Amino acid sequence: VQDVVFYAGATVLAVSFVAWALLGIVVVVGRTRFDRRRGESSRPLGSREARRLVARALRPVGTERGTWRRIAAFSRLARAHHPAAPRVVRQALSDRDERVSAAAVRALGEIGDEWAVELLVDALREGRVPRSRVASQLEHVYPLPAPQLVPLLRDRDPAVRFWAATLLAPYPELGESQLVLMTHDRDANVRAAAAETLGTRGGQASCTAILALLDDPAWFVRVHAARSAGQLLEAAATSSLVRLLCDARWWVRTAAKDALRGIGPDAVPALLAMLTDPDAFARNGAAEVLQDIGFVDSLLGDRSRSALLERIFEAGGEQMRRAAEERARRARRLEEVQAA
Amino acid sequence: MILALIVVTVVAVCLLYLLLTNLVALAFVLLGAKESAFRKLEDETTDYATLASSRFTVPVSVIVAAHNEERVIEATIRSLLAFDYPQFEVIVVNDGSTDWTLERVRDAFGLEPYHVFQRRVFASETVRSVYRSPEVPNLVVVDKANGGKADSLNAGLNVARYRYVCGVDADTVFDRRALLKAMRVAVQDPGRVVGITSQITPARTPERIMAAPPGKRPVERGPLFVFQHLDFLRAFVNNRLAWSRHGFMLCTPGGFQIWRRDVLEEVGGYSTAFTCEDIELTFRVHEHFLRAGRDYRINSLPDSVGVTEAPDTVAKLVAQRERWQRVIDETVVHHRRMWFNPGYKSVGVVGAPFYLLSEVVSPVFELLALGALVASVALGIFQPLAFLVVLAAMAFANAALTAAAILLDDLQSRLYRKRDLVRLLLYAPFDMVLYRPIIFWARMKGSWRFLRGDMGWYKFERNIRATT
């Protein structure tokens, strides 16, 4: 038995030692070569390497390794703006493998020529590649894709209408009338996107449409409408926004609070009116926003308004009082230090 | 004669066990190498610039649970706030610290107390106060009564606003692109990817190591740190990549764990019934999805995303590792219905049994081997030459697996200096004789405490920093 153990051990030892030594050599040699070639990928493509990459990018593959090598090849060609890039990327975009087509979308974003933008808009319409990834590229490409996006607002597919509305946010001069119409869309996601994008517009029709969406049956539409109302209508939206403080959904209440915080001191009268609301969420929310916009702190040093302060603390609870008192203490201490 | 026969049988069983675990480890290395290669190609073709600036990149809530972390907390928060990511918030939960953790954070970031009405979706200890900073709007600090790490993460979840949450340790300093690198997988497939983790490395002073740029990053000096570094490399590169590829990634470490929030709500959040929360949650999410027959992925990525503080003394290391052993024992035993159960697919057939055999049962074999060694000396059948040959074989087999991990990691990240890679390679054969005995002792202690039902954390003292 001991002989068997000895010889088996010796064999394992020999094999392991050789494996350790070889792997160690590979680590050191590989790293040395890498350090020497560092930064080479940013150099212009040589013609021989380009030919090799084009062949690899066009060759059909059946293995996972081959797929990734193909992706790496056309990505490199696109990055180098090689003349063959349009051909190989176009072919990759229509590939059945989602990894290949998604990588082609990325490559199109990097190329960013007119034909690339057109292909990206087509990909958004067709939906073979996840639309969120196409949208990420369309956000950054130049020339701007806005004129091609406007017709998509009338597309039959609600997902296309959603993405077109979302992507039009940075272009306030485009598609407003269609976006207003979309606030009546049957699809709730489209209504939400329209609400979000209209928040960047300024017309009367946009304001009316957003206010109407604050009562939408879908909670996430109300979330988007609340954000847009705060952004677009400011003080004019406060009476509608404070109503959302007692919404059944937490996310809607949070969005309303965020919007009211953004409005600031102009929201104070409407918030004070909510302090005696029968709904506990409304009272809490109003007190929290008054605290966050600094109204509570401004009352703390004013004895004549302590009754108002008490009403806020009644709605906000004992913890809100303690937090306010601590803030006041810290502010006093800071003033003393500064004075000293 | 009978005693000698028993000793020989025990030795043979232990050697067979050793052979089996090493063959499984070798298989994991080969599978992990494949995963590593694909992840590298995926990484190279990912458009991080667009991901980092797109408003369509999914926002993330980062939650840090901190208990008595005054020495490290500021550096950790600064590294989190420096994330190159379009939209995220950092929620620091002060878990009833008895040192100056809260004061330190309050002073460093100009925090003011505010009362926040929050959802109570996850049960947690009483929240005393919530602090916000006028200077850093995406930082929230929750001060609560002590309830443990899981309880703190649950308190953080109640405040979190975004769809993905990332739990991190307060003693870990992160790379600026950590979130971006990890979330690339979620962005590609948000419907299926429910959990993500990535590689973390240990060091005495994480902030010093992270200050060096990629390619020039040092490995902490001192044998204890080098051996811990090798241990982490083997775990992340040799094991978890293979597990991830084949759907049984059973350990999403607490240092960096990203979860989809709705999944945490489905499974009831972090459990306070275990010594640690991370591995148990991973087991529970697998169990939940596999029982319901739903398609999902929990991924471990090869990218090094941060450096965590490693124990700098043997006593501290034993305290940490005995806790790890205990939580593995608790979790694997608790989820025993998954053992060898084909209904749980690769988790039931490979993952859970692997944990059972390589982690839970291994202290038994190690103890048996030690007993056999003592008995053979006592019985006069000890053969020094055979013993030395087997020991050297074990050391170099382990060194070869470690060298594979070093190679795969370097191919992936090119992070460390060449001279440090050489140092790691040279230390590898000594791991078995200098480092493993410490881990053996910690495992024995952890197993013993598990059997006694002890669930204490036994937190080790933070390392002294030159700057503090």
mmCIF file of N, CA and C in Angstrom, chain B residues 191-195 259-260 262-264 266-267 281-298 338 343-345:
data_model
loop_
_atom_site.group_PDB
_atom_site.id
_atom_site.type_symbol
_atom_site.label_atom_id
_atom_site.label_comp_id
_atom_site.label_asym_id
_atom_site.label_seq_id
_atom_site.Cartn_x
_atom_site.Cartn_y
_atom_site.Cartn_z
ATOM 1 N N GLY B 191 -34.839 40.968 -17.775
ATOM 2 C CA GLY B 191 -35.920 40.049 -17.428
ATOM 3 C C GLY B 191 -35.425 38.800 -16.726
ATOM 4 N N ARG B 192 -34.217 38.347 -17.097
ATOM 5 C CA ARG B 192 -33.719 37.081 -16.551
ATOM 6 C C ARG B 192 -32.672 37.258 -15.466
ATOM 7 N N VAL B 193 -31.864 38.312 -15.576
ATOM 8 C CA VAL B 193 -30.755 38.466 -14.616
ATOM 9 C C VAL B 193 -31.303 39.023 -13.301
ATOM 10 N N VAL B 194 -31.280 38.210 -12.271
ATOM 11 C CA VAL B 194 -31.822 38.639 -10.970
ATOM 12 C C VAL B 194 -30.715 38.947 -9.966
ATOM 13 N N GLY B 195 -29.520 38.400 -10.181
ATOM 14 C CA GLY B 195 -28.428 38.625 -9.240
ATOM 15 C C GLY B 195 -27.087 38.683 -9.956
ATOM 16 N N TRP B 259 -28.886 42.746 -6.614
ATOM 17 C CA TRP B 259 -30.126 41.967 -6.741
ATOM 18 C C TRP B 259 -31.211 42.825 -7.347
ATOM 19 N N ARG B 260 -32.124 42.151 -8.055
ATOM 20 C CA ARG B 260 -33.302 42.879 -8.529
ATOM 21 C C ARG B 260 -34.228 43.019 -7.334
ATOM 22 N N ASP B 262 -37.424 43.510 -6.908
ATOM 23 C CA ASP B 262 -38.689 42.766 -6.844
ATOM 24 C C ASP B 262 -38.443 41.317 -6.401
ATOM 25 N N VAL B 263 -37.268 40.784 -6.750
ATOM 26 C CA VAL B 263 -36.935 39.409 -6.330
ATOM 27 C C VAL B 263 -36.746 39.368 -4.813
ATOM 28 N N LEU B 264 -36.086 40.382 -4.267
ATOM 29 C CA LEU B 264 -35.899 40.427 -2.810
ATOM 30 C C LEU B 264 -37.255 40.545 -2.102
ATOM 31 N N GLU B 266 -40.035 39.330 -3.265
ATOM 32 C CA GLU B 266 -40.682 38.007 -3.395
ATOM 33 C C GLU B 266 -40.190 37.022 -2.341
ATOM 34 N N VAL B 267 -38.872 37.049 -2.080
ATOM 35 C CA VAL B 267 -38.320 36.050 -1.142
ATOM 36 C C VAL B 267 -38.292 36.560 0.303
ATOM 37 N N LEU B 281 -29.067 33.974 1.182
ATOM 38 C CA LEU B 281 -29.987 34.616 0.242
ATOM 39 C C LEU B 281 -29.832 34.008 -1.150
ATOM 40 N N THR B 282 -28.588 33.741 -1.543
ATOM 41 C CA THR B 282 -28.350 33.160 -2.867
ATOM 42 C C THR B 282 -29.019 31.791 -2.974
ATOM 43 N N PHE B 283 -28.844 30.966 -1.953
ATOM 44 C CA PHE B 283 -29.497 29.651 -1.936
ATOM 45 C C PHE B 283 -31.023 29.829 -2.035
ATOM 46 N N ARG B 284 -31.548 30.797 -1.278
ATOM 47 C CA ARG B 284 -33.005 30.975 -1.203
ATOM 48 C C ARG B 284 -33.574 31.436 -2.544
ATOM 49 N N VAL B 285 -32.844 32.334 -3.210
ATOM 50 C CA VAL B 285 -33.331 32.816 -4.514
ATOM 51 C C VAL B 285 -33.330 31.656 -5.521
ATOM 52 N N HIS B 286 -32.257 30.857 -5.516
ATOM 53 C CA HIS B 286 -32.223 29.677 -6.407
ATOM 54 C C HIS B 286 -33.421 28.779 -6.111
ATOM 55 N N GLU B 287 -33.617 28.495 -4.839
ATOM 56 C CA GLU B 287 -34.689 27.576 -4.432
ATOM 57 C C GLU B 287 -36.041 28.109 -4.894
ATOM 58 N N HIS B 288 -36.252 29.404 -4.709
ATOM 59 C CA HIS B 288 -37.521 30.060 -5.047
ATOM 60 C C HIS B 288 -37.805 29.951 -6.546
ATOM 61 N N PHE B 289 -36.799 30.268 -7.352
ATOM 62 C CA PHE B 289 -37.014 30.273 -8.798
ATOM 63 C C PHE B 289 -37.122 28.858 -9.355
ATOM 64 N N LEU B 290 -36.286 27.957 -8.837
ATOM 65 C CA LEU B 290 -36.305 26.596 -9.373
ATOM 66 C C LEU B 290 -37.602 25.875 -8.982
ATOM 67 N N ARG B 291 -38.079 26.136 -7.781
ATOM 68 C CA ARG B 291 -39.331 25.501 -7.339
ATOM 69 C C ARG B 291 -40.489 25.968 -8.222
ATOM 70 N N ALA B 292 -40.457 27.248 -8.603
ATOM 71 C CA ALA B 292 -41.530 27.790 -9.433
ATOM 72 C C ALA B 292 -41.303 27.511 -10.925
ATOM 73 N N GLY B 293 -40.138 26.924 -11.260
ATOM 74 C CA GLY B 293 -39.829 26.608 -12.661
ATOM 75 C C GLY B 293 -39.642 27.852 -13.521
ATOM 76 N N ARG B 294 -39.133 28.923 -12.916
ATOM 77 C CA ARG B 294 -38.960 30.177 -13.670
ATOM 78 C C ARG B 294 -37.534 30.307 -14.190
ATOM 79 N N ASP B 295 -37.426 30.984 -15.346
ATOM 80 C CA ASP B 295 -36.122 31.182 -15.961
ATOM 81 C C ASP B 295 -35.429 32.374 -15.282
ATOM 82 N N TYR B 296 -34.160 32.215 -14.913
ATOM 83 C CA TYR B 296 -33.450 33.284 -14.204
ATOM 84 C C TYR B 296 -31.950 33.050 -14.339
ATOM 85 N N ARG B 297 -31.164 34.066 -14.016
ATOM 86 C CA ARG B 297 -29.706 33.919 -13.994
ATOM 87 C C ARG B 297 -29.139 34.641 -12.777
ATOM 88 N N ILE B 298 -28.171 34.011 -12.117
ATOM 89 C CA ILE B 298 -27.365 34.709 -11.112
ATOM 90 C C ILE B 298 -25.927 34.611 -11.612
ATOM 91 N N MET B 338 -32.458 20.408 -1.223
ATOM 92 C CA MET B 338 -31.899 20.551 -2.580
ATOM 93 C C MET B 338 -30.783 19.538 -2.854
ATOM 94 N N GLY B 343 -34.791 17.804 -9.250
ATOM 95 C CA GLY B 343 -35.821 18.825 -9.431
ATOM 96 C C GLY B 343 -35.238 20.231 -9.366
ATOM 97 N N TYR B 344 -34.107 20.363 -8.687
ATOM 98 C CA TYR B 344 -33.449 21.674 -8.583
ATOM 99 C C TYR B 344 -32.317 21.820 -9.607
ATOM 100 N N LYS B 345 -32.403 21.056 -10.667
ATOM 101 C CA LYS B 345 -31.462 21.125 -11.804
ATOM 102 C C LYS B 345 -29.997 21.108 -11.330
#
